[in-house]
Amino acid sequence: MLPDFHVSVRVDQTAPLEQSFIDEFLERRGLTRAMLSNLPSSETHLIMLEATMYASVRLAEVEARAHYVHAVHHTE
């Protein structure tokens, strides 16, 4: 008999923020996620590629600022 292990699932805490950045990118382009289904798949793919790159850069910015604030407030 195998031991009973409890597996904890780690939730990506940045996922909702990433989705918000993607929505922000689309909104700036005058688009919504629903509107993407009306576009050709090649165009949708390119737009979502740009949107995810935008979100990635913004998440990196948020993380960098958090590290900076932590460093400033936790120096001795």
Coordinates of N, CA and C in Angstrom, one line a residue:
M1 N 0.8 -1.2 0.0 CA 0.0 0.0 0.0 C 0.9 1.2 0.0
L2 N 0.5 2.2 -0.8 CA 1.3 3.5 -0.9 C 0.9 4.4 0.2
P3 N 1.8 5.2 0.7 CA 1.5 6.2 1.7 C 0.5 7.3 1.1
D4 N -0.3 7.8 2.0 CA -1.2 8.8 1.6 C -0.6 10.2 1.6
F5 N -0.2 10.7 0.4 CA 0.4 12.0 0.3 C -0.7 13.0 0.0
H6 N -0.5 14.2 0.6 CA -1.4 15.3 0.3 C -0.7 16.2 -0.7
V7 N -1.2 16.3 -1.9 CA -0.6 17.2 -2.9 C -1.3 18.5 -2.9
S8 N -0.5 19.5 -2.7 CA -1.0 20.9 -2.7 C -0.8 21.5 -4.1
V9 N -1.8 22.1 -4.6 CA -1.8 22.7 -5.9 C -1.5 24.2 -5.7
R10 N -0.4 24.6 -6.4 CA 0.0 26.0 -6.3 C -0.7 26.8 -7.3
V11 N -1.4 27.8 -6.9 CA -2.2 28.6 -7.8 C -1.3 29.8 -8.2
D12 N -1.4 30.1 -9.5 CA -0.6 31.2 -10.1 C -1.3 32.5 -9.6
Q13 N -0.7 33.2 -8.7 CA -1.3 34.4 -8.2 C -1.3 35.5 -9.2
T14 N -0.5 35.5 -10.2 CA -0.4 36.6 -11.1 C -1.3 36.4 -12.3
A15 N -2.0 35.2 -12.4 CA -2.9 35.0 -13.5 C -4.0 36.0 -13.7
P16 N -4.7 36.4 -12.7 CA -5.7 37.4 -12.9 C -5.2 38.7 -13.3
L17 N -4.0 39.1 -12.8 CA -3.4 40.4 -13.3 C -2.9 40.3 -14.7
E18 N -2.4 39.1 -15.1 CA -2.0 38.9 -16.5 C -3.2 39.0 -17.4
Q19 N -4.3 38.4 -17.0 CA -5.6 38.5 -17.8 C -6.0 39.9 -17.9
S20 N -5.9 40.7 -16.9 CA -6.3 42.1 -16.9 C -5.4 42.9 -17.9
F21 N -4.1 42.6 -17.9 CA -3.2 43.3 -18.8 C -3.6 42.9 -20.3
I22 N -3.9 41.7 -20.5 CA -4.3 41.3 -21.9 C -5.6 42.0 -22.3
D23 N -6.6 42.1 -21.3 CA -7.8 42.8 -21.6 C -7.5 44.3 -21.9
E24 N -6.6 44.9 -21.1 CA -6.2 46.3 -21.3 C -5.6 46.5 -22.7
F25 N -4.7 45.6 -23.1 CA -4.1 45.6 -24.5 C -5.2 45.6 -25.5
L26 N -6.1 44.6 -25.4 CA -7.2 44.5 -26.4 C -8.1 45.8 -26.4
E27 N -8.4 46.3 -25.2 CA -9.3 47.5 -25.1 C -8.6 48.7 -25.8
R28 N -7.3 48.8 -25.7 CA -6.6 49.9 -26.3 C -6.6 49.8 -27.9
R29 N -6.8 48.5 -28.3 CA -7.0 48.3 -29.8 C -8.4 48.3 -30.2
G30 N -9.3 48.6 -29.3 CA -10.7 48.7 -29.6 C -11.4 47.3 -29.8
L31 N -10.8 46.3 -29.1 CA -11.2 44.9 -29.2 C -11.6 44.4 -27.8
T32 N -12.4 43.3 -27.9 CA -12.7 42.5 -26.7 C -12.3 41.0 -27.0
R33 N -12.3 40.2 -26.0 CA -12.0 38.8 -26.3 C -13.1 38.2 -27.2
A34 N -14.3 38.6 -27.0 CA -15.4 38.1 -27.8 C -15.3 38.4 -29.3
M35 N -14.8 39.6 -29.5 CA -14.6 40.1 -30.9 C -13.5 39.3 -31.6
L36 N -12.6 38.7 -30.9 CA -11.5 37.9 -31.5 C -12.0 36.7 -32.3
S37 N -13.1 36.2 -31.9 CA -13.7 35.0 -32.6 C -14.2 35.4 -34.0
N38 N -14.4 36.6 -34.2 CA -14.9 37.1 -35.6 C -13.8 37.4 -36.5
L39 N -12.5 37.3 -36.0 CA -11.4 37.6 -36.9 C -10.8 36.3 -37.4
P40 N -10.0 36.4 -38.5 CA -9.3 35.2 -39.0 C -8.4 34.7 -37.9
S41 N -8.2 33.4 -37.9 CA -7.4 32.8 -36.8 C -5.9 33.3 -36.9
S42 N -5.4 33.6 -38.1 CA -4.0 34.1 -38.1 C -3.9 35.5 -37.5
E43 N -4.9 36.3 -37.7 CA -5.0 37.7 -37.1 C -5.1 37.6 -35.6
T44 N -6.0 36.7 -35.2 CA -6.2 36.5 -33.7 C -5.0 36.0 -33.1
H45 N -4.3 35.1 -33.7 CA -3.0 34.6 -33.2 C -2.0 35.7 -33.0
L46 N -1.8 36.6 -34.0 CA -0.9 37.7 -33.9 C -1.3 38.7 -32.8
I47 N -2.6 39.0 -32.7 CA -3.0 39.9 -31.7 C -2.8 39.4 -30.3
M48 N -3.1 38.1 -30.1 CA -2.9 37.5 -28.8 C -1.4 37.3 -28.5
L49 N -0.6 37.1 -29.5 CA 0.9 37.1 -29.3 C 1.3 38.4 -28.8
E50 N 0.9 39.5 -29.4 CA 1.3 40.8 -28.9 C 0.7 41.1 -27.6
A51 N -0.5 40.7 -27.3 CA -1.2 40.9 -26.0 C -0.4 40.2 -24.9
T52 N 0.0 39.0 -25.1 CA 0.7 38.2 -24.1 C 2.1 38.8 -23.9
M53 N 2.7 39.3 -24.9 CA 4.0 39.9 -24.7 C 3.9 41.2 -23.9
Y54 N 2.8 42.0 -24.2 CA 2.5 43.2 -23.4 C 2.3 42.8 -22.0
A55 N 1.5 41.8 -21.7 CA 1.2 41.4 -20.4 C 2.5 40.9 -19.6
S56 N 3.3 40.2 -20.4 CA 4.6 39.8 -19.8 C 5.5 40.9 -19.3
V57 N 5.6 41.9 -20.2 CA 6.4 43.1 -19.9 C 5.8 43.8 -18.7
R58 N 4.5 44.0 -18.6 CA 3.8 44.7 -17.5 C 4.0 43.9 -16.2
L59 N 3.9 42.6 -16.3 CA 4.1 41.7 -15.1 C 5.6 41.9 -14.6
A60 N 6.5 41.9 -15.5 CA 7.9 42.1 -15.1 C 8.1 43.5 -14.5
E61 N 7.4 44.5 -15.0 CA 7.5 45.8 -14.4 C 6.9 45.8 -12.9
V62 N 5.8 45.1 -12.7 CA 5.2 45.0 -11.4 C 6.2 44.3 -10.5
E63 N 6.7 43.2 -10.9 CA 7.7 42.5 -10.1 C 8.9 43.3 -9.7
A64 N 9.4 44.0 -10.7 CA 10.6 44.8 -10.5 C 10.3 45.9 -9.4
R65 N 9.2 46.5 -9.6 CA 8.8 47.5 -8.6 C 8.6 46.9 -7.2
A66 N 8.0 45.8 -7.1 CA 7.9 45.1 -5.8 C 9.2 44.8 -5.2
H67 N 10.2 44.3 -6.0 CA 11.5 44.1 -5.5 C 12.2 45.3 -5.0
Y68 N 12.0 46.4 -5.7 CA 12.6 47.7 -5.4 C 12.0 48.2 -4.1
V69 N 10.7 48.2 -3.9 CA 10.0 48.6 -2.7 C 10.5 47.8 -1.5
H70 N 10.6 46.4 -1.7 CA 11.1 45.6 -0.7 C 12.5 45.9 -0.3
A71 N 13.3 46.2 -1.3 CA 14.7 46.5 -1.0 C 14.8 47.8 -0.2
V72 N 14.1 48.8 -0.6 CA 14.1 50.1 0.0 C 13.6 50.0 1.5
H73 N 12.6 49.3 1.7 CA 12.0 49.3 3.0 C 12.6 48.2 4.0
H74 N 13.5 47.4 3.4 CA 14.1 46.3 4.3 C 15.6 46.4 4.3
T75 N 16.1 47.6 4.1 CA 17.6 47.7 4.2 C 17.9 48.1 5.7
E76 N 19.0 47.7 6.1 CA 19.3 48.0 7.5 C 20.6 48.7 7.6

